mmCIF file of C-alpha atoms in Angstrom:
data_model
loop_
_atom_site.group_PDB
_atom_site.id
_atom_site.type_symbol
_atom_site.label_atom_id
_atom_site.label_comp_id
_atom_site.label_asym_id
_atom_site.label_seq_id
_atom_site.Cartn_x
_atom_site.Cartn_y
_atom_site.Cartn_z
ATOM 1 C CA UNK J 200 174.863 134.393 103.808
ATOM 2 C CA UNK J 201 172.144 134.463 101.089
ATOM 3 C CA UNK J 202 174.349 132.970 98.713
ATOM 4 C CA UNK J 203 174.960 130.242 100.931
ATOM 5 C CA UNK J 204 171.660 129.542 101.283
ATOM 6 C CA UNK J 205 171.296 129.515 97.566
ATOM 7 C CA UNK J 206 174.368 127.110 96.971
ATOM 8 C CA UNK J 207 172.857 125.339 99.925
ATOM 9 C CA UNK J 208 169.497 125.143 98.331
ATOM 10 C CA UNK J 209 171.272 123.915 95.101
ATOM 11 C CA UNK J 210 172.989 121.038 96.261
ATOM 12 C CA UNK J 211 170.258 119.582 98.068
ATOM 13 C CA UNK J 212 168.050 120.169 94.913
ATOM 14 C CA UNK J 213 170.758 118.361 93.026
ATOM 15 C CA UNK J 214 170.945 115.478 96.043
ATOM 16 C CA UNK J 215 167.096 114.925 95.843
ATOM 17 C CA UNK J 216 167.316 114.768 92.263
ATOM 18 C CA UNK J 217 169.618 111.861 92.083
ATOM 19 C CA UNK J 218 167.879 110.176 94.788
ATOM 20 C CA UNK J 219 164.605 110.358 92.439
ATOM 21 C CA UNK J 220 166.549 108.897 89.786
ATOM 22 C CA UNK J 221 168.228 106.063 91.865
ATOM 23 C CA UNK J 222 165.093 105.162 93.838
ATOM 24 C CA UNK J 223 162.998 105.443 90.106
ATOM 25 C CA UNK J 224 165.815 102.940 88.961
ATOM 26 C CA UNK J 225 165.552 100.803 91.661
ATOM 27 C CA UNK J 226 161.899 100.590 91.372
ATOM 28 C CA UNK J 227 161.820 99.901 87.509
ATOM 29 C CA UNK J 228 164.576 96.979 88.113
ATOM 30 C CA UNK J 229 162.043 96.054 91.254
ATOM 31 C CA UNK J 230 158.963 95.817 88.669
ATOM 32 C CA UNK J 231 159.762 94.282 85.815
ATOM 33 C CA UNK J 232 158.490 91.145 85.036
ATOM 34 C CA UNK J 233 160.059 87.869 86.069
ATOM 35 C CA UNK J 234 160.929 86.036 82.926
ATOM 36 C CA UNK J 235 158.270 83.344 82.419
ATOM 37 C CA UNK J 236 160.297 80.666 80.356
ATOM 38 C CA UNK J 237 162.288 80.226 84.038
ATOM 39 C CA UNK J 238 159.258 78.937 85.903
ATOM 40 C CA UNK J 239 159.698 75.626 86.968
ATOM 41 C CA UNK J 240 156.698 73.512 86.897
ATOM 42 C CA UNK J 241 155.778 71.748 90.414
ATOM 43 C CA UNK J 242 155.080 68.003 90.491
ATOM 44 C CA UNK J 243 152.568 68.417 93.689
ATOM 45 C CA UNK J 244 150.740 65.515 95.583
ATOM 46 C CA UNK J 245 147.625 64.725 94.001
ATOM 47 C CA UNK J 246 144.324 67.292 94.594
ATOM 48 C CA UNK J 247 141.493 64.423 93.982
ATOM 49 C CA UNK J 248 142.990 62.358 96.170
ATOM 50 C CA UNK J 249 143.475 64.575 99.154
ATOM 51 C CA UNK J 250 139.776 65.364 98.705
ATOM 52 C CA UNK J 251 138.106 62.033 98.147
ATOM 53 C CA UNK J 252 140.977 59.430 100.570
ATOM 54 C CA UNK J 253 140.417 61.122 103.693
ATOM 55 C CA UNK J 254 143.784 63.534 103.308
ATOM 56 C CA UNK J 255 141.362 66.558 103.724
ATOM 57 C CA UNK J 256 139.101 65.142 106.577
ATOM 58 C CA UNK J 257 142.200 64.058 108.213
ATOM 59 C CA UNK J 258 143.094 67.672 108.155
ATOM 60 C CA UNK J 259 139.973 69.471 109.011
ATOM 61 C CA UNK J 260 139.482 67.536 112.017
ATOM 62 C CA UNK J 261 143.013 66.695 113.482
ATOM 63 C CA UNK J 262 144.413 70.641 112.557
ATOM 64 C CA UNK J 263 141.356 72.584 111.249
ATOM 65 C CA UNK J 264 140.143 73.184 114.916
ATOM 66 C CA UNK J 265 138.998 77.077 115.833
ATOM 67 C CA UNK J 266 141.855 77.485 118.463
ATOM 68 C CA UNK J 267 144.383 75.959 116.021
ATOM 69 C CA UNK J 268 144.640 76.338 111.775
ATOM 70 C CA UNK J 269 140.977 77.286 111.671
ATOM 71 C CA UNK J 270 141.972 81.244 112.122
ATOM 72 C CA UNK J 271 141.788 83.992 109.398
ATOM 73 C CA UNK J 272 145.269 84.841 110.826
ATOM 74 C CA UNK J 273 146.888 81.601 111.272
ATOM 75 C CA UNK J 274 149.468 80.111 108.690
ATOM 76 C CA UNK J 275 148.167 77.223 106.910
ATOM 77 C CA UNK J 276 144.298 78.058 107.089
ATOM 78 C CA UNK J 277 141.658 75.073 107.543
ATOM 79 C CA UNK J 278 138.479 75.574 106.338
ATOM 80 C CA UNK J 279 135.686 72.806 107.716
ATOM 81 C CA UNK J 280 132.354 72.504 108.622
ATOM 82 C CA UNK J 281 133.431 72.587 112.243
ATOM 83 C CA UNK J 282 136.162 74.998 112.430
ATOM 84 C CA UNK J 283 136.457 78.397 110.095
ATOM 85 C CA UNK J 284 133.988 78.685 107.291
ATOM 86 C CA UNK J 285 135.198 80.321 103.897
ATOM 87 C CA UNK J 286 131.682 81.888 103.967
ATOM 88 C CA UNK J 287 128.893 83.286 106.033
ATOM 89 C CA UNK J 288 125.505 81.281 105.926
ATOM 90 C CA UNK J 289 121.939 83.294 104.667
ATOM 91 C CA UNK J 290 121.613 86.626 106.648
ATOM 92 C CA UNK J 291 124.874 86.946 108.085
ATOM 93 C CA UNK J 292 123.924 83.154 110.318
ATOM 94 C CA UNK J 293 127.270 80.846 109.797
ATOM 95 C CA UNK J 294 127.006 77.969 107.014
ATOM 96 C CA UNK J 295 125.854 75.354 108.374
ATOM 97 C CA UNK J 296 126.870 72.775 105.176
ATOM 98 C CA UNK J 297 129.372 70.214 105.171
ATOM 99 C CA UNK J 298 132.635 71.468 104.191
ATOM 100 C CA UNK J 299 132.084 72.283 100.347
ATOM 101 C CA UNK J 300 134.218 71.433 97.353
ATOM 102 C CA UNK J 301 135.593 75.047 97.352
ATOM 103 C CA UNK J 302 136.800 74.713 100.915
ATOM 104 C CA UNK J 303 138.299 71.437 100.289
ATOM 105 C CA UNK J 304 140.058 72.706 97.260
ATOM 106 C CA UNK J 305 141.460 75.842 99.562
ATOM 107 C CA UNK J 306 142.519 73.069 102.223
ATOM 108 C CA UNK J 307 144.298 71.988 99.327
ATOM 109 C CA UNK J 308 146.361 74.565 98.204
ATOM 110 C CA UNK J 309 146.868 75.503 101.552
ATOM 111 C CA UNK J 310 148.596 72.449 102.506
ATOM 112 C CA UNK J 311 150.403 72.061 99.060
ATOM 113 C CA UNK J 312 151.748 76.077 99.758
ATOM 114 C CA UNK J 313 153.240 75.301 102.852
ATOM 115 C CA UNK J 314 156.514 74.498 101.083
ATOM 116 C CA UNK J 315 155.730 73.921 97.650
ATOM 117 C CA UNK J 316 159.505 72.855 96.540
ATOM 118 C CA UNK J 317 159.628 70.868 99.379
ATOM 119 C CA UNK J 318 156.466 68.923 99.227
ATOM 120 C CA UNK J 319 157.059 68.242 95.378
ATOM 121 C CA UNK J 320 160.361 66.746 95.801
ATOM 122 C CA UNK J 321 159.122 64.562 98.729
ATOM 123 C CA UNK J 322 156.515 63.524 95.788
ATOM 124 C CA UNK J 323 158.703 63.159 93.365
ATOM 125 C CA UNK J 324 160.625 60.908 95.438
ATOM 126 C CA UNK J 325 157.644 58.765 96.164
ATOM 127 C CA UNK J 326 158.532 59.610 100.048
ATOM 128 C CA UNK J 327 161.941 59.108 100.425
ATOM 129 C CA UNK J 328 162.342 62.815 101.298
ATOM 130 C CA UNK J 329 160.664 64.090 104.186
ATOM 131 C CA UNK J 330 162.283 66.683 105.296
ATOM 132 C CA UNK J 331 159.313 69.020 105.556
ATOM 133 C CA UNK J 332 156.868 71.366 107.421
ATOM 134 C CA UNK J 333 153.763 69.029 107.422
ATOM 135 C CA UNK J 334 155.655 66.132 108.801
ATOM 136 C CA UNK J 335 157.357 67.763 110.945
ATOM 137 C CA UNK J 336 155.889 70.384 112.481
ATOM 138 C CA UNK J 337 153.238 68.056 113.575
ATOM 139 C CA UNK J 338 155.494 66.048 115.345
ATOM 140 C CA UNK J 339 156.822 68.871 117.483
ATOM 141 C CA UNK J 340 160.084 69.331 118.890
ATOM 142 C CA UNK J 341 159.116 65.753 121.250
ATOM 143 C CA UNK J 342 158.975 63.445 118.229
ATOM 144 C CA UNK J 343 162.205 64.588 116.292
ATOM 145 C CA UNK J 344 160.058 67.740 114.304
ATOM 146 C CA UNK J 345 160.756 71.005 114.552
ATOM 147 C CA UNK J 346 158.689 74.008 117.208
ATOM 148 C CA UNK J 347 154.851 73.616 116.584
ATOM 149 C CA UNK J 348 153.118 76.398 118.714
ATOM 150 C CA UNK J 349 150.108 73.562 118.982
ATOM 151 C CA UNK J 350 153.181 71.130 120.526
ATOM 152 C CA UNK J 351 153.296 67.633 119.565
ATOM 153 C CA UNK J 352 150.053 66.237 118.001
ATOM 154 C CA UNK J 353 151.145 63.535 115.809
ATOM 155 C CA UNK J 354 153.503 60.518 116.207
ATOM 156 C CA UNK J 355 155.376 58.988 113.476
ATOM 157 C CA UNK J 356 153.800 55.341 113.984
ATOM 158 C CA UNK J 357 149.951 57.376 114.296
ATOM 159 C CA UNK J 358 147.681 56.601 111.306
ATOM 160 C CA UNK J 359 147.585 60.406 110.225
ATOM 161 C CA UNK J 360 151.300 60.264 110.102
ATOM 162 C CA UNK J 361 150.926 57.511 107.564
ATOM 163 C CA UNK J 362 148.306 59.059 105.914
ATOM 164 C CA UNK J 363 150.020 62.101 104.856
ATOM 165 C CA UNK J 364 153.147 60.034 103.671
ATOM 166 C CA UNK J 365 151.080 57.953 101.554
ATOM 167 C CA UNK J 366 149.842 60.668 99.722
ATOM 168 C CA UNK J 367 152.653 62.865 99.372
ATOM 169 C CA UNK J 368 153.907 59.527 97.962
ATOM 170 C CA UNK J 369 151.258 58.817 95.488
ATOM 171 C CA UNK J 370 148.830 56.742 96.786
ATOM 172 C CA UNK J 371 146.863 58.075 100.137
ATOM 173 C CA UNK J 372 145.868 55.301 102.230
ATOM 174 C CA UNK J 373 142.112 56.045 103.185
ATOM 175 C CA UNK J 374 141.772 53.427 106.057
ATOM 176 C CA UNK J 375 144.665 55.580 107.583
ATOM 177 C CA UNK J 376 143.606 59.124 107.271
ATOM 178 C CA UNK J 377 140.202 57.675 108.436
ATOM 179 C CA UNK J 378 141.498 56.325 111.518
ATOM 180 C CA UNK J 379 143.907 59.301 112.000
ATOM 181 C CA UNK J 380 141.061 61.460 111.712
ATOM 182 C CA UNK J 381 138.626 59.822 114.162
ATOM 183 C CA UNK J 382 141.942 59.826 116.738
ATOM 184 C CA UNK I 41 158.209 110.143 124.451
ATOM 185 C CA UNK I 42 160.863 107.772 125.241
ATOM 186 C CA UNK I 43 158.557 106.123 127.818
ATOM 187 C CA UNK I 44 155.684 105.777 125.569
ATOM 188 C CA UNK I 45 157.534 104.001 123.286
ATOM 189 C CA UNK I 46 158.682 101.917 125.688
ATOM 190 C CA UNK I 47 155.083 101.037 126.926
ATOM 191 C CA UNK I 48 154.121 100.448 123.420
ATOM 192 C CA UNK I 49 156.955 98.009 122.790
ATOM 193 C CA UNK I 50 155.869 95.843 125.586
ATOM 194 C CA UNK I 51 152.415 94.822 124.538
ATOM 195 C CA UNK I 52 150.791 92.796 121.985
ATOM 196 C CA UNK I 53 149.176 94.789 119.240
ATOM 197 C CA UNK I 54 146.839 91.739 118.567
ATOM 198 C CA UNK I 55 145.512 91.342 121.908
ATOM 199 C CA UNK I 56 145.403 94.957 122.358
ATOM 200 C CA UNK I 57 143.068 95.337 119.329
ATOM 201 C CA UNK I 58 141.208 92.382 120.554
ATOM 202 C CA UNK I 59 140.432 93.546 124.055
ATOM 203 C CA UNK I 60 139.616 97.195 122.452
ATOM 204 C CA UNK I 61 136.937 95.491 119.836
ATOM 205 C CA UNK I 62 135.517 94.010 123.589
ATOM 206 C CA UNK I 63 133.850 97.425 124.250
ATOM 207 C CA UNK I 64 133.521 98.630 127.719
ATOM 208 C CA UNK I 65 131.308 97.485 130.872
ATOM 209 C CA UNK I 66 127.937 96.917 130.519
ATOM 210 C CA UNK I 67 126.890 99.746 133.217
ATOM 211 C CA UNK I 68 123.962 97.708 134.653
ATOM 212 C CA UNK I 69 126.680 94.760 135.299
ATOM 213 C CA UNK I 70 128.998 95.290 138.091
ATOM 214 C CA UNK I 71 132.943 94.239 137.176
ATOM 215 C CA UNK I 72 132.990 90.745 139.000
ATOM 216 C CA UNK I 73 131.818 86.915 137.800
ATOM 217 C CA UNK I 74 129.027 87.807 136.117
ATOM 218 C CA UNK I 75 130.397 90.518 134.206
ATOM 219 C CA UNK I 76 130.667 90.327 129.945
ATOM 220 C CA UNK I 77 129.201 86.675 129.667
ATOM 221 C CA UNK I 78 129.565 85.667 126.230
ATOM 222 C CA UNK I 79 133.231 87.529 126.048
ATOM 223 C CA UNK I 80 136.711 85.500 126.008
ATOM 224 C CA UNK I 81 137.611 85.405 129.292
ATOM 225 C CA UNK I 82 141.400 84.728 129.594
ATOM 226 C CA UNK I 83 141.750 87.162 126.601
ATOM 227 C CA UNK I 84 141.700 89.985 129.375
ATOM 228 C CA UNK I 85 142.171 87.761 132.108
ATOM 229 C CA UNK I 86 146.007 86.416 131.110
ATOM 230 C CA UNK I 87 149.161 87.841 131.306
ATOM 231 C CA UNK I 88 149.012 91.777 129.297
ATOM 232 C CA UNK I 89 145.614 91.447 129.506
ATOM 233 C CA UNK I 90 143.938 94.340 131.859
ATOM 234 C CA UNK I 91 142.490 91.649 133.930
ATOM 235 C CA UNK I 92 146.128 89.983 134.313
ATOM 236 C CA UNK I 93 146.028 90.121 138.089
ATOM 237 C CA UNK I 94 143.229 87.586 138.253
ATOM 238 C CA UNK I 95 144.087 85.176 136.037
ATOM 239 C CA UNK I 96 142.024 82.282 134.505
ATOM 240 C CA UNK I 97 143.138 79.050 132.421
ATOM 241 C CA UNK I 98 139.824 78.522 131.621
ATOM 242 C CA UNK I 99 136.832 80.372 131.228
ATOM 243 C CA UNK I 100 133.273 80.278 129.436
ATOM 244 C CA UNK I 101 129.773 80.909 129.542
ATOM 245 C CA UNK I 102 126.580 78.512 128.981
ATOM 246 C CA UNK I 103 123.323 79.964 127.438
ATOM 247 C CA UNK I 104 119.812 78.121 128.434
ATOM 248 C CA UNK I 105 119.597 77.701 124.505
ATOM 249 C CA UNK I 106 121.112 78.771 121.311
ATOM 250 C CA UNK I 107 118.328 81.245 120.475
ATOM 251 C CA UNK I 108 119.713 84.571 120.231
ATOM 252 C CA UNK I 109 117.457 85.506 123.227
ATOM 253 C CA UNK I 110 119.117 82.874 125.326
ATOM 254 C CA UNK I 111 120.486 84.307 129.124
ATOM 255 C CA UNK I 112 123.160 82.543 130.776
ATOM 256 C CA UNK I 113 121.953 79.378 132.575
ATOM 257 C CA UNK I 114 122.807 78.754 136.159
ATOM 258 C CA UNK I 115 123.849 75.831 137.603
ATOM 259 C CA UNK I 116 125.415 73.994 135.088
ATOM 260 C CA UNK I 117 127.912 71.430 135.812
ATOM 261 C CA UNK I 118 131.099 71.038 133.315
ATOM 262 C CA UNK I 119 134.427 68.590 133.255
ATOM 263 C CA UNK I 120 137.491 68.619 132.181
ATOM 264 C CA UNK I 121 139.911 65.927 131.471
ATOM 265 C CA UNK I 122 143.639 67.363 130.796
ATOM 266 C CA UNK I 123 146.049 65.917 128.098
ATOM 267 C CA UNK I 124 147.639 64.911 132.289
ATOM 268 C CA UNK I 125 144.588 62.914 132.875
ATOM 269 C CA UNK I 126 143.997 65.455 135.285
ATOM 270 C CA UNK I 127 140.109 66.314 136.223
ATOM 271 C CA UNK I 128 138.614 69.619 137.272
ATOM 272 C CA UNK I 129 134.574 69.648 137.596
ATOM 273 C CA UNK I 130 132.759 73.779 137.432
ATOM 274 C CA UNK I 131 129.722 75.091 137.777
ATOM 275 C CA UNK I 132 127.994 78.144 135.588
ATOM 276 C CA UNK I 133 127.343 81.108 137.750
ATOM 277 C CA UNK I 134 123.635 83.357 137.273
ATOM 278 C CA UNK I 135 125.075 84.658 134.318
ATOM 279 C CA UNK I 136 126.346 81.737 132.739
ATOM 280 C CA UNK I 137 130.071 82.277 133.758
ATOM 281 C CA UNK I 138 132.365 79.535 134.923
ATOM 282 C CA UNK I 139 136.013 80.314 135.097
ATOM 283 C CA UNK I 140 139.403 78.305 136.655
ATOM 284 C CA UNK I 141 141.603 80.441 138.168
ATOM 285 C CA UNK I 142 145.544 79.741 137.152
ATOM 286 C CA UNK I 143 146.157 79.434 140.529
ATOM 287 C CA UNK I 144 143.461 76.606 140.943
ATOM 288 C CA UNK I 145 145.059 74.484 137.824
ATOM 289 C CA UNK I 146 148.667 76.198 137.004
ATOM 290 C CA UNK I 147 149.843 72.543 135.433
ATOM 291 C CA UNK I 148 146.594 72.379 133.411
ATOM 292 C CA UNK I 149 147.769 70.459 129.948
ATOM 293 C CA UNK I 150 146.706 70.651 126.864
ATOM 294 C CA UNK I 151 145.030 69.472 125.177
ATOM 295 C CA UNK I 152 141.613 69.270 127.097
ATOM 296 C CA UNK I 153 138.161 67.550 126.798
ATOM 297 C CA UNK I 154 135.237 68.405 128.211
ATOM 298 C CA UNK I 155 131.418 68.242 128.651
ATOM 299 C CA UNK I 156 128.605 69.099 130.756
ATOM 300 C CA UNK I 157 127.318 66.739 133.637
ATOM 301 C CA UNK I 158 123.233 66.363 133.161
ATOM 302 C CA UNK I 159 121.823 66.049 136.560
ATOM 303 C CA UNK I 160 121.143 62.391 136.190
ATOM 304 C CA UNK I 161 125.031 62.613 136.347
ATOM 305 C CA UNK I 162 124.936 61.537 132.412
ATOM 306 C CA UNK I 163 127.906 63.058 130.212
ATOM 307 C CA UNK I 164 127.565 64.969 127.315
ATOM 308 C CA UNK I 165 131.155 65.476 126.416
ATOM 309 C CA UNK I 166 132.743 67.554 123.387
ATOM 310 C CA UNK I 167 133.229 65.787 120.599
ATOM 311 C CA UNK I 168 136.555 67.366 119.809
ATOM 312 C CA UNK I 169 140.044 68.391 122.256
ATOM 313 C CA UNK I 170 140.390 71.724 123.061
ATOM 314 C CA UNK I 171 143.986 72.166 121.809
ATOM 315 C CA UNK I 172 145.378 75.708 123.104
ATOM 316 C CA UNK I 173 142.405 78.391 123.771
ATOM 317 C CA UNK I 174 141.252 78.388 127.275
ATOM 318 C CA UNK I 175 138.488 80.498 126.456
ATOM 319 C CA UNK I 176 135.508 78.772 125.479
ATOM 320 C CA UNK I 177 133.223 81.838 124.187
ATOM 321 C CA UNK I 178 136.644 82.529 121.020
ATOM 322 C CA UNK I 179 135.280 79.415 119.351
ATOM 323 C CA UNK I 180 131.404 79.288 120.875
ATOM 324 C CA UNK I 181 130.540 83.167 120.408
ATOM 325 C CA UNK I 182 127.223 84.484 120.981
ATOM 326 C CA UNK I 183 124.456 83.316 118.340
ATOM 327 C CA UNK I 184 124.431 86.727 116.196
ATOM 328 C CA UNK I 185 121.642 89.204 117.434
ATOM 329 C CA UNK I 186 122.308 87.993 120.976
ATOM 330 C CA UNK I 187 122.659 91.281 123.048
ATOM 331 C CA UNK I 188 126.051 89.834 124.171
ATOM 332 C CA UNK I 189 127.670 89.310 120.814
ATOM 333 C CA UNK I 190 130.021 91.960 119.578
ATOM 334 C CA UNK I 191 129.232 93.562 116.364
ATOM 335 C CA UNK I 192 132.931 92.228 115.166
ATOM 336 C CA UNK I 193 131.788 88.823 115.393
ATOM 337 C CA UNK I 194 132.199 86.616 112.642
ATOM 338 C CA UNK I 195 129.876 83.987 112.183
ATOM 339 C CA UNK I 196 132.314 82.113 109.883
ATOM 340 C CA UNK I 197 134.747 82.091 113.229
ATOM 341 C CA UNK I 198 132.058 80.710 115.582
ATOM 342 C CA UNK I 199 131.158 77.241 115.789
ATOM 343 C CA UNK I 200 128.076 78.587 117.905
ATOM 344 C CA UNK I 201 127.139 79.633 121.895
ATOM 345 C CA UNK I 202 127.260 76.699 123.921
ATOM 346 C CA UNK I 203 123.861 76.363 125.394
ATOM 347 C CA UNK I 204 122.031 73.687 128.040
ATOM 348 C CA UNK I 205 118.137 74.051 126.821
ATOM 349 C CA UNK I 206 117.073 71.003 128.227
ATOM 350 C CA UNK I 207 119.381 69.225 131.557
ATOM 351 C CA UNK I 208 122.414 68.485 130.431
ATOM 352 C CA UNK I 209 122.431 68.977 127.235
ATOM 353 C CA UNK I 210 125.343 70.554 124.998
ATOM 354 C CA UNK I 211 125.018 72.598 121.495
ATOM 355 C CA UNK I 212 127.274 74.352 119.570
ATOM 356 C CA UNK I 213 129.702 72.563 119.919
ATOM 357 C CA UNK I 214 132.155 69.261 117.724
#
């Protein structure tokens, strides 16, 4: 019986042993560094121009809202003077600025990390692909796009359609994401 | 065990958090209309919620100012215009309250605008839709130091209480 134990005892030492060394294999192969020569550089819609043409406002006041992309928890975070700040105001009050640069440039990245890959072939392709998220998830299931939990809240003939297409194309048209933002 | 699990399964960990960071009754308030002004509403008063058996669609409260000192104000008309063109017109309880029972708007559309009514009947309307939250106080929270805003309230979160300090008139708010 004892000696059972023992042998017992000795295989599962020998199990948990190998496990280690699997699991501390795995783990090395898990952690070492991705090979930076294979990064492949992103050709991304222009940052000054979605924060001086209207690209930002557009998106600050037509998805930046508190009950939609202005939430800490929320893909795609807004930051915007109305909606979800990035910091408090003096004393713990809430900032009570316009939206600053720093927000804008988060808006930014925000919108360009949606799909990166897909949002940088679209530009490369001065529009002619636009097959992604933030055309059509704003169009909801309704207008040919895909689920939105917010529903449909763009059409494709709406100014803020247009404005996002011009700049993932190059060239934001400003009249449109003005108009599309006032909407 | 197997039951627990079960009951634990079936609820929303996120709205369960929320409601717990709610606190319990004020003791001086009785549960009823006039109960945690200042609170989401339809958080608890929605479907898991522990107020799911009367349930609201929408639901606020209006202070008499945006000072953190502010009480409710009574008697303070609001509309609503539905994404249906449909119109619903409330009025703020003693403690600021006004709520729409589901049952009172089930086919209510988002999204919404609305406004308060001054009592010359002049508009002062929301500047922007309200696209999915039906309660009013998860974007307008308590001005911090209020004694009805939660010490998890984030400032950065909260576009400000909604308040009426002179007839009709409509702060924190787009």
């Amino acid at each position: 019986m004892s000696k059972r134990i023992t042998t017992g005892l000795a295989l599962a030492t020998w199990f948990a042993a190998a496990g280690i060394v699997a699991t501390g294999s795995a783990l090395c192969s898990a952690c070492s560094s991705p090979d930076s020569t294979q990064l492949s550089p992103l050709d991304l819609p222009d940052k000054t121009q979605f924060m001086t043409q209207g690209v930002g406002l557009f998106m600050e006041k037509r998805c930046g809202a508190l009950d939609c992309h202005g939430q800490i928890g929320r893909p795609l975070r807004i930051y915007s003077a109305n909606g979800l700040r990035k910091n408090d105001g003096p004393n713990g009050t809430r900032d009570t600025r316009p939206t600053t640069a720093d927000e804008s440039l988060a808006n930014y990245y925000s919108v360009v990390g949606l799909e990166p890959e897909e949002i940088s072939i679209a530009h490369a392709t001065k529009g002619e692909f636009i097959d992604f998220l933030l055309l059509k998830k704003p169009l909801g299931i309704d207008q040919g796009g895909v689920r939105h939990k917010g529903g449909s809240v763009l059409r494709s003939t709406d100014p803020g359609f247009d404005c996002l297409i011009t700049w993932v194309s190059g060239n934001a048209d400003k009249a449109k994401c003005d108009d599309g933002a006032a909407q | 065990m197997l039951a627990c699990s079960f009951s634990v399964s079936c609820t929303d960990p996120v709205k369960d958090r929320a409601i717990e960071r709610l606190g319990g009754e004020d003791p001086a308030v009785p549960m009823g209309p006039e109960h945690r002004p200042g609170q989401p509403c339809v958080l608890c008063h929605s479907e898991g919620g522990p107020a799911a058996d009367k349930p609201f669609v929408i639901a606020g409260t209006i202070f008499e100012s945006n000072s953190k000192d502010a009480k409710g104000a009574e008697g303070v008309q609001i509309f609503f215009i539905d994404a249906a063109s449909a119109t619903r017109n409330y009025e703020t309880n003693a403690a600021g309250n006004f709520f729409i029972p589901q049952a009172e708007w089930n086919d209510l559309t988002f999204p919404f605008k609305t406004g308060i009514v001054a009592k010359d009947g002049k508009q002062f309307p929301m500047t922007s839709t309200v696209n999915r939250e039906g309660s009013c106080n998860f974007c307008h929270k308590p001005t911090p130091g209020s004694p009805y805003s939660l010490p998890t309230d984030d400032p950065r979160e909260s576009i400000g209480q909604i308040y009426a300090s002179t007839p009709g008139s409509m702060g924190g708010s787009q």
